[in-house]
Amino acid sequence: MKRIYFNEVVTRDGFQMESAFIPTDTKVVLVDALSECGYAKIEVTSFTSPKAIPMLRDAEEVMGRIRRAPGVEYTVLVPNVRGAERALESRADELNLVMSVSETHNLANLRMPREKSFAALTGVIRLVDGRTPVNVSLSCSFGCPMEGAVALDEVLRWGERFAALGVRGLTLCDTTGMAHPAQVAQWVDAAQRRFAGLQLTLHFHNTRGMGLANVLTAVQGGVDRFDGSLGGLGGCPYAPGASGNISTEDAIHMLDAMGHDTGMDLDRLLAVARRMPDIVGHSVPGQVARAGRITDLHPAPVQ
Ligand code: COA
Ligand code: ZN
């Protein structure tokens, strides 16, 4: 069966939403542990304004202190040229540029209209000039919590504008878990046709319990790259009602059980996932770390 690649976003999407600052040492130890689990990519942090995202204000230090495992790409989220300069300085392997397909969400999250974001990100792509691969994450690609439905054509239109600038990949983000499997099937089919030469990644939140159904639908439609967040943490602080991403370990567990090659060491991943409640100081939504794998059997009750 086809190889499936995972990008871990817990230290970016996960931690940006936490109310208590996660100490830098803890972030570094966690990324180093994740580096041993078989990920294709780890989104370590974001180079955003520390006023907008105070939880990730230690981005330079984290990038400077993590151990870089061979074969793993260390990517970072970037909203503007200032962020790109910081990311390049920190030797990121990829820049993950972000803007929203929804005008209202872009104004709330990035404090500028979409055209201004597009101009800023065009400036980033010119600055990078092919030295580092660029991915673009399109927030609210399946719906906006303030505007409602987002048209597929609108998603494709923004994707095309970035494709024309020579980006390596596009990520369609379901920022507040509004996507359902029938919609995912349609979006995936259209995006794969339109962006055949690009890496296509899907980024689902499990806000309404549809996350793994959406992953499965996307896999069946031929997608082989997903973002996931350990423990199912995550959410955009500027999207009303946002909650956690799909739990990476639950997604890997499902795909593993189905016989897919994810390249991941699930036992090692579950051991790291079981540390998450202590790291964030509260319970986390991921289920397999609590329940165990389907192959973990219980002793029969004594008769
Ligand atoms: N890194 C560090 N500081 C930055 C920065 C960056 N990438 N971009 C802007 N700043 C600083 C400016 O230097 C300025 O600092 P000052 O007040 O000390 O002078 C301040 O932030 C405001 O700059 P401005 O250009 O006016 O930005 P803004 O206030 O309009 O905010 C963004 C725009 C994009 C920088 C901000 O909204 C942001 O970082 N958003 C990220 C949201 C996010 O990550 N959401 C979750 C993921 S989807
Ligand atoms: Zn997200």
Tab-separated table of C-alpha atoms and ligand atoms in Angstrom:
chain	number	residue	atom	x	y	z
A	1	MET	CA	0.000	0.000	0.000
A	2	LYS	CA	1.018	3.560	-0.647
A	3	ARG	CA	3.417	5.275	1.814
A	4	ILE	CA	1.766	8.018	3.876
A	5	TYR	CA	3.770	10.924	5.302
A	6	PHE	CA	3.049	12.757	8.530
A	7	ASN	CA	3.904	16.257	9.627
A	8	GLU	CA	3.687	16.769	13.408
A	9	VAL	CA	2.307	20.179	14.409
A	10	VAL	CA	1.839	19.864	18.177
A	11	THR	CA	4.582	22.304	19.140
A	12	ARG	CA	3.095	24.908	16.742
A	13	ASP	CA	-0.672	24.416	16.279
A	14	GLY	CA	-0.923	22.593	19.616
A	15	PHE	CA	1.030	24.936	21.840
A	16	GLN	CA	-0.159	28.227	20.264
A	17	MET	CA	-3.585	27.488	21.791
A	18	GLU	CA	-2.459	26.613	25.329
A	19	SER	CA	-3.176	29.127	28.069
A	20	ALA	CA	0.009	28.471	30.066
A	21	PHE	CA	3.422	29.017	28.455
A	22	ILE	CA	5.189	25.705	27.814
A	23	PRO	CA	8.812	26.123	28.942
A	24	THR	CA	11.425	26.233	26.164
A	25	ASP	CA	13.301	23.250	27.652
A	26	THR	CA	10.123	21.154	27.477
A	27	LYS	CA	9.546	22.118	23.833
A	28	VAL	CA	13.114	21.162	22.885
A	29	VAL	CA	12.931	17.799	24.697
A	30	LEU	CA	9.586	17.073	23.039
A	31	VAL	CA	10.758	17.917	19.504
A	32	ASP	CA	13.872	15.767	20.061
A	33	ALA	CA	11.673	12.839	21.148
A	34	LEU	CA	9.389	13.353	18.139
A	35	SER	CA	12.429	13.325	15.854
A	36	GLU	CA	12.917	9.631	16.767
A	37	CYS	CA	9.368	8.594	15.817
A	38	GLY	CA	9.566	8.467	12.016
A	39	TYR	CA	7.986	11.754	10.929
A	40	ALA	CA	8.659	13.161	7.477
A	41	LYS	CA	8.309	16.677	8.892
A	42	ILE	CA	7.931	18.487	12.193
A	43	GLU	CA	6.433	21.983	12.318
A	44	VAL	CA	8.497	23.195	15.229
A	45	THR	CA	7.137	26.677	15.884
A	46	SER	CA	5.952	29.874	14.224
A	47	PHE	CA	7.769	33.112	13.465
A	48	THR	CA	4.745	35.270	14.127
A	49	SER	CA	4.400	38.406	16.202
A	50	PRO	CA	5.042	37.518	19.867
A	51	LYS	CA	2.123	39.822	20.694
A	52	ALA	CA	-0.202	37.756	18.489
A	53	ILE	CA	1.117	34.346	19.603
A	54	PRO	CA	2.928	34.780	22.949
A	55	MET	CA	3.166	31.001	23.495
A	56	LEU	CA	5.716	30.745	20.659
A	57	ARG	CA	7.800	33.784	21.541
A	58	ASP	CA	10.807	31.489	22.074
A	59	ALA	CA	10.876	30.369	18.403
A	60	GLU	CA	14.559	31.249	17.763
A	61	GLU	CA	15.735	29.493	20.894
A	62	VAL	CA	13.735	26.344	20.172
A	63	MET	CA	15.000	26.190	16.566
A	64	GLY	CA	18.546	26.772	17.776
A	65	ARG	CA	18.491	24.042	20.409
A	66	ILE	CA	16.656	21.106	18.789
A	67	ARG	CA	18.688	18.214	17.461
A	68	ARG	CA	18.145	17.804	13.707
A	69	ALA	CA	17.609	14.137	12.854
A	70	PRO	CA	18.594	13.106	9.321
A	71	GLY	CA	15.580	12.536	7.090
A	72	VAL	CA	13.270	14.802	9.103
A	73	GLU	CA	12.395	18.249	7.741
A	74	TYR	CA	11.993	20.998	10.337
A	75	THR	CA	9.420	23.491	9.098
A	76	VAL	CA	8.024	26.698	10.642
A	77	LEU	CA	4.910	28.809	10.124
A	78	VAL	CA	5.521	32.250	8.623
A	79	PRO	CA	2.943	35.052	8.083
A	80	ASN	CA	5.113	37.835	6.598
A	81	VAL	CA	8.605	38.925	5.456
A	82	ARG	CA	9.754	39.619	9.012
A	83	GLY	CA	8.836	36.036	9.927
A	84	ALA	CA	10.640	34.711	6.847
A	85	GLU	CA	13.849	36.540	7.767
A	86	ARG	CA	13.716	35.026	11.246
A	87	ALA	CA	12.979	31.560	9.812
A	88	LEU	CA	15.906	31.706	7.356
A	89	GLU	CA	18.210	32.912	10.134
A	90	SER	CA	17.097	29.891	12.180
A	91	ARG	CA	17.935	27.505	9.312
A	92	ALA	CA	14.407	26.157	8.853
A	93	ASP	CA	14.244	23.377	6.223
A	94	GLU	CA	10.956	24.703	4.894
A	95	LEU	CA	8.874	27.852	5.268
A	96	ASN	CA	5.177	27.167	5.738
A	97	LEU	CA	3.469	30.393	4.702
A	98	VAL	CA	-0.022	31.015	5.996
A	99	MET	CA	-3.056	32.943	4.857
A	100	SER	CA	-6.762	32.316	4.973
A	101	VAL	CA	-9.127	31.710	2.094
A	102	SER	CA	-11.727	33.608	4.162
A	103	GLU	CA	-11.398	37.405	4.215
A	104	THR	CA	-12.965	37.638	7.689
A	105	HIS	CA	-10.658	35.022	9.202
A	106	ASN	CA	-7.602	36.555	7.541
A	107	LEU	CA	-8.498	39.935	9.065
A	108	ALA	CA	-8.969	38.335	12.501
A	109	ASN	CA	-5.878	36.128	12.405
A	110	LEU	CA	-3.345	38.125	10.415
A	111	ARG	CA	-4.855	41.608	10.803
A	112	MET	CA	-4.831	42.313	7.075
A	113	PRO	CA	-7.003	41.703	4.015
A	114	ARG	CA	-6.191	38.637	1.926
A	115	GLU	CA	-4.658	40.708	-0.887
A	116	LYS	CA	-2.235	42.263	1.574
A	117	SER	CA	-1.280	38.810	2.872
A	118	PHE	CA	-0.808	37.608	-0.690
A	119	ALA	CA	1.460	40.568	-1.439
A	120	ALA	CA	3.471	39.942	1.758
A	121	LEU	CA	3.820	36.235	0.993
A	122	THR	CA	4.823	37.015	-2.602
A	123	GLY	CA	7.569	39.135	-1.026
A	124	VAL	CA	8.597	36.155	1.099
A	125	ILE	CA	8.798	33.846	-1.925
A	126	ARG	CA	10.971	36.428	-3.739
A	127	LEU	CA	13.189	36.788	-0.655
A	128	VAL	CA	13.638	33.015	-0.329
A	129	ASP	CA	14.388	32.808	-4.069
A	130	GLY	CA	14.397	29.008	-4.218
A	131	ARG	CA	16.999	28.558	-1.456
A	132	THR	CA	14.480	26.883	0.876
A	133	PRO	CA	11.312	25.013	-0.102
A	134	VAL	CA	8.059	26.894	0.480
A	135	ASN	CA	4.703	25.403	1.445
A	136	VAL	CA	1.520	27.450	1.711
A	137	SER	CA	-1.178	26.617	4.265
A	138	LEU	CA	-4.586	27.922	3.261
A	139	SER	CA	-6.670	28.347	6.424
A	140	CYS	CA	-10.459	27.859	6.346
A	141	SER	CA	-10.279	25.891	3.074
A	142	PHE	CA	-13.372	23.891	4.004
A	143	GLY	CA	-15.429	26.590	5.718
A	144	CYS	CA	-15.081	29.669	7.906
A	145	PRO	CA	-16.558	29.912	11.398
A	146	MET	CA	-17.611	33.509	10.646
A	147	GLU	CA	-18.467	33.498	6.907
A	148	GLY	CA	-19.769	29.929	6.635
A	149	ALA	CA	-19.327	27.933	3.427
A	150	VAL	CA	-16.176	28.509	1.375
A	151	ALA	CA	-16.438	27.779	-2.348
A	152	LEU	CA	-14.117	25.173	-3.833
A	153	ASP	CA	-13.314	27.583	-6.675
A	154	GLU	CA	-12.081	30.137	-4.164
A	155	VAL	CA	-9.698	27.585	-2.622
A	156	LEU	CA	-8.429	26.575	-6.060
A	157	ARG	CA	-8.005	30.216	-7.082
A	158	TRP	CA	-5.717	31.010	-4.124
A	159	GLY	CA	-3.854	27.742	-4.604
A	160	GLU	CA	-3.256	28.594	-8.240
A	161	ARG	CA	-1.882	32.030	-7.421
A	162	PHE	CA	0.725	30.427	-5.165
A	163	ALA	CA	1.434	27.588	-7.607
A	164	ALA	CA	2.247	30.255	-10.212
A	165	LEU	CA	4.884	31.629	-7.821
A	166	GLY	CA	6.663	28.258	-7.747
A	167	VAL	CA	5.826	26.937	-4.271
A	168	ARG	CA	6.601	23.286	-3.506
A	169	GLY	CA	3.399	22.430	-1.688
A	170	LEU	CA	-0.062	23.448	-0.592
A	171	THR	CA	-1.863	22.497	2.605
A	172	LEU	CA	-5.649	22.692	2.710
A	173	CYS	CA	-6.540	23.471	6.327
A	174	ASP	CA	-9.860	22.722	7.973
A	175	THR	CA	-9.206	25.275	10.686
A	176	THR	CA	-12.336	24.685	12.781
A	177	GLY	CA	-13.384	21.172	11.785
A	178	MET	CA	-16.130	22.064	9.318
A	179	ALA	CA	-15.185	19.554	6.604
A	180	HIS	CA	-17.169	16.359	6.132
A	181	PRO	CA	-16.095	13.319	4.104
A	182	ALA	CA	-18.242	14.012	1.017
A	183	GLN	CA	-16.785	17.519	0.801
A	184	VAL	CA	-13.250	16.211	1.360
A	185	ALA	CA	-13.681	13.735	-1.512
A	186	GLN	CA	-14.711	16.579	-3.828
A	187	TRP	CA	-11.984	19.024	-2.679
A	188	VAL	CA	-9.257	16.344	-2.893
A	189	ASP	CA	-10.268	15.268	-6.369
A	190	ALA	CA	-10.225	18.858	-7.656
A	191	ALA	CA	-6.999	19.842	-5.849
A	192	GLN	CA	-5.113	16.772	-7.093
A	193	ARG	CA	-6.093	17.485	-10.680
A	194	ARG	CA	-5.290	21.198	-10.437
A	195	PHE	CA	-2.049	20.889	-8.434
A	196	ALA	CA	-0.670	17.648	-9.847
A	197	GLY	CA	2.964	18.735	-9.580
A	198	LEU	CA	2.741	19.986	-5.976
A	199	GLN	CA	2.922	18.261	-2.591
A	200	LEU	CA	-0.660	18.306	-1.330
A	201	THR	CA	-1.187	18.064	2.440
A	202	LEU	CA	-4.436	17.924	4.380
A	203	HIS	CA	-4.771	19.546	7.796
A	204	PHE	CA	-7.860	18.513	9.737
A	205	HIS	CA	-9.214	19.566	13.100
A	206	ASN	CA	-11.478	17.177	14.965
A	207	THR	CA	-13.801	19.887	16.285
A	208	ARG	CA	-16.917	17.977	15.270
A	209	GLY	CA	-15.584	14.414	15.434
A	210	MET	CA	-15.134	14.091	11.660
A	211	GLY	CA	-11.318	14.222	11.642
A	212	LEU	CA	-10.408	10.567	11.049
A	213	ALA	CA	-13.316	10.047	8.646
A	214	ASN	CA	-11.863	12.937	6.654
A	215	VAL	CA	-8.345	11.449	6.779
A	216	LEU	CA	-9.648	8.120	5.518
A	217	THR	CA	-11.588	9.779	2.702
A	218	ALA	CA	-8.506	11.761	1.667
A	219	VAL	CA	-6.331	8.613	1.709
A	220	GLN	CA	-8.885	6.805	-0.431
A	221	GLY	CA	-8.783	9.780	-2.785
A	222	GLY	CA	-4.991	9.411	-3.150
A	223	VAL	CA	-3.626	11.977	-0.652
A	224	ASP	CA	-0.435	10.857	1.084
A	225	ARG	CA	0.460	13.804	3.359
A	226	PHE	CA	-1.233	14.854	6.565
A	227	ASP	CA	-0.691	17.209	9.450
A	228	GLY	CA	-1.466	15.804	12.876
A	229	SER	CA	-1.031	16.968	16.444
A	230	LEU	CA	0.094	14.714	19.268
A	231	GLY	CA	-2.697	14.178	21.788
A	232	GLY	CA	-5.113	16.024	19.490
A	233	LEU	CA	-4.109	19.445	20.840
A	234	GLY	CA	-4.378	22.562	18.712
A	235	GLY	CA	-6.453	25.356	17.316
A	236	CYS	CA	-6.202	28.878	15.991
A	237	PRO	CA	-6.640	31.449	18.780
A	238	TYR	CA	-8.233	33.836	16.242
A	239	ALA	CA	-10.869	31.408	14.926
A	240	PRO	CA	-13.967	31.329	17.166
A	241	GLY	CA	-14.775	27.818	18.408
A	242	ALA	CA	-11.462	26.323	17.296
A	243	SER	CA	-10.356	23.098	18.958
A	244	GLY	CA	-7.786	20.353	18.504
A	245	ASN	CA	-6.287	18.869	15.371
A	246	ILE	CA	-6.674	15.201	14.564
A	247	SER	CA	-4.571	13.266	17.044
A	248	THR	CA	-1.484	12.038	15.205
A	249	GLU	CA	-1.247	8.815	17.184
A	250	ASP	CA	-4.925	7.965	16.605
A	251	ALA	CA	-4.534	8.575	12.859
A	252	ILE	CA	-1.320	6.520	12.639
A	253	HIS	CA	-2.919	3.745	14.690
A	254	MET	CA	-5.864	3.591	12.267
A	255	LEU	CA	-3.696	3.640	9.142
A	256	ASP	CA	-1.295	1.075	10.633
A	257	ALA	CA	-4.180	-1.262	11.454
A	258	MET	CA	-5.341	-0.949	7.838
A	259	GLY	CA	-1.885	-1.953	6.576
A	260	HIS	CA	-0.614	1.428	5.373
A	261	ASP	CA	3.066	2.238	5.646
A	262	THR	CA	3.342	5.473	7.625
A	263	GLY	CA	7.039	5.096	8.388
A	264	MET	CA	6.187	5.718	12.044
A	265	ASP	CA	7.235	3.832	15.181
A	266	LEU	CA	3.821	3.710	16.852
A	267	ASP	CA	5.014	2.316	20.199
A	268	ARG	CA	7.545	5.083	20.535
A	269	LEU	CA	4.954	7.652	19.436
A	270	LEU	CA	2.440	6.419	22.020
A	271	ALA	CA	5.081	6.665	24.738
A	272	VAL	CA	5.614	10.329	23.821
A	273	ALA	CA	1.851	10.928	23.507
A	274	ARG	CA	1.366	9.630	27.064
A	275	ARG	CA	3.566	12.473	28.309
A	276	MET	CA	1.279	15.149	26.839
A	277	PRO	CA	-1.155	15.574	29.789
A	278	ASP	CA	1.800	16.289	32.102
A	279	ILE	CA	3.367	18.678	29.593
A	280	VAL	CA	0.226	20.785	29.149
A	281	GLY	CA	-1.233	20.267	32.614
A	282	HIS	CA	-4.605	18.907	31.501
A	283	SER	CA	-6.140	15.876	29.807
A	284	VAL	CA	-5.882	15.670	26.018
A	285	PRO	CA	-8.441	14.400	23.475
A	286	GLY	CA	-6.327	11.634	21.861
A	287	GLN	CA	-7.865	8.212	22.505
A	288	VAL	CA	-5.357	5.481	21.654
A	289	ALA	CA	-2.767	6.656	24.184
A	290	ARG	CA	-5.413	6.009	26.866
A	291	ALA	CA	-7.099	2.915	25.429
A	292	GLY	CA	-3.968	1.202	24.060
A	293	ARG	CA	-3.570	-0.336	20.610
A	294	ILE	CA	-6.130	-2.817	19.310
A	295	THR	CA	-3.418	-5.454	19.702
A	296	ASP	CA	-2.976	-4.677	23.445
A	297	LEU	CA	-5.140	-7.340	25.069
A	298	HIS	CA	-6.548	-7.396	28.594
A	299	PRO	CA	-6.444	-10.460	30.857
A	300	ALA	CA	-9.738	-12.376	30.940
A	301	PRO	CA	-11.677	-11.901	34.198
A	302	VAL	CA	-11.091	-14.679	36.732
A	303	GLN	CA	-14.143	-17.031	36.677
B	1	COA	N1	7.868	38.278	13.975
B	1	COA	C1	8.084	39.079	15.042
B	1	COA	N2	7.506	40.271	15.213
B	1	COA	C2	6.695	40.691	14.236
B	1	COA	C3	6.435	39.923	13.091
B	1	COA	C4	7.053	38.656	12.983
B	1	COA	N3	6.835	37.852	11.954
B	1	COA	N4	5.595	40.599	12.305
B	1	COA	C5	5.315	41.766	12.923
B	1	COA	N5	5.991	41.812	14.098
B	1	COA	C6	5.966	42.880	15.097
B	1	COA	C7	6.305	44.229	14.530
B	1	COA	O1	7.673	44.426	14.555
B	1	COA	C8	5.563	45.149	15.472
B	1	COA	O2	6.278	45.255	16.683
B	1	COA	P1	6.235	46.575	17.589
B	1	COA	O3	4.798	46.714	18.036
B	1	COA	O4	7.151	46.254	18.710
B	1	COA	O5	6.664	47.676	16.685
B	1	COA	C9	4.299	44.378	15.793
B	1	COA	O6	4.616	42.988	15.579
B	1	COA	C10	3.118	44.760	14.918
B	1	COA	O7	3.546	44.701	13.565
B	1	COA	P2	2.523	44.851	12.343
B	1	COA	O8	3.256	44.686	11.071
B	1	COA	O9	1.700	46.100	12.550
B	1	COA	O10	1.651	43.566	12.528
B	1	COA	P3	0.168	43.387	13.016
B	1	COA	O11	0.007	43.839	14.419
B	1	COA	O12	-0.741	43.938	11.971
B	1	COA	O13	0.075	41.789	12.996
B	1	COA	C11	0.897	39.706	12.108
B	1	COA	C12	0.264	41.061	11.802
B	1	COA	C13	0.707	38.841	10.870
B	1	COA	C14	2.365	39.887	12.389
B	1	COA	C15	0.219	39.078	13.339
B	1	COA	O14	-1.158	39.179	13.217
B	1	COA	C16	0.613	37.648	13.527
B	1	COA	O15	1.743	37.325	13.838
B	1	COA	N6	-0.360	36.712	13.391
B	1	COA	C17	-0.118	35.301	13.508
B	1	COA	C18	-1.384	34.604	13.862
B	1	COA	C19	-1.175	33.106	14.000
B	1	COA	O16	-0.087	32.576	14.039
B	1	COA	N7	-2.316	32.405	14.115
B	1	COA	C20	-2.325	31.008	14.308
B	1	COA	C21	-1.823	30.203	13.172
B	1	COA	S1	-2.927	30.136	11.808
B	2	ZN	ZN	-4.690	24.083	12.526
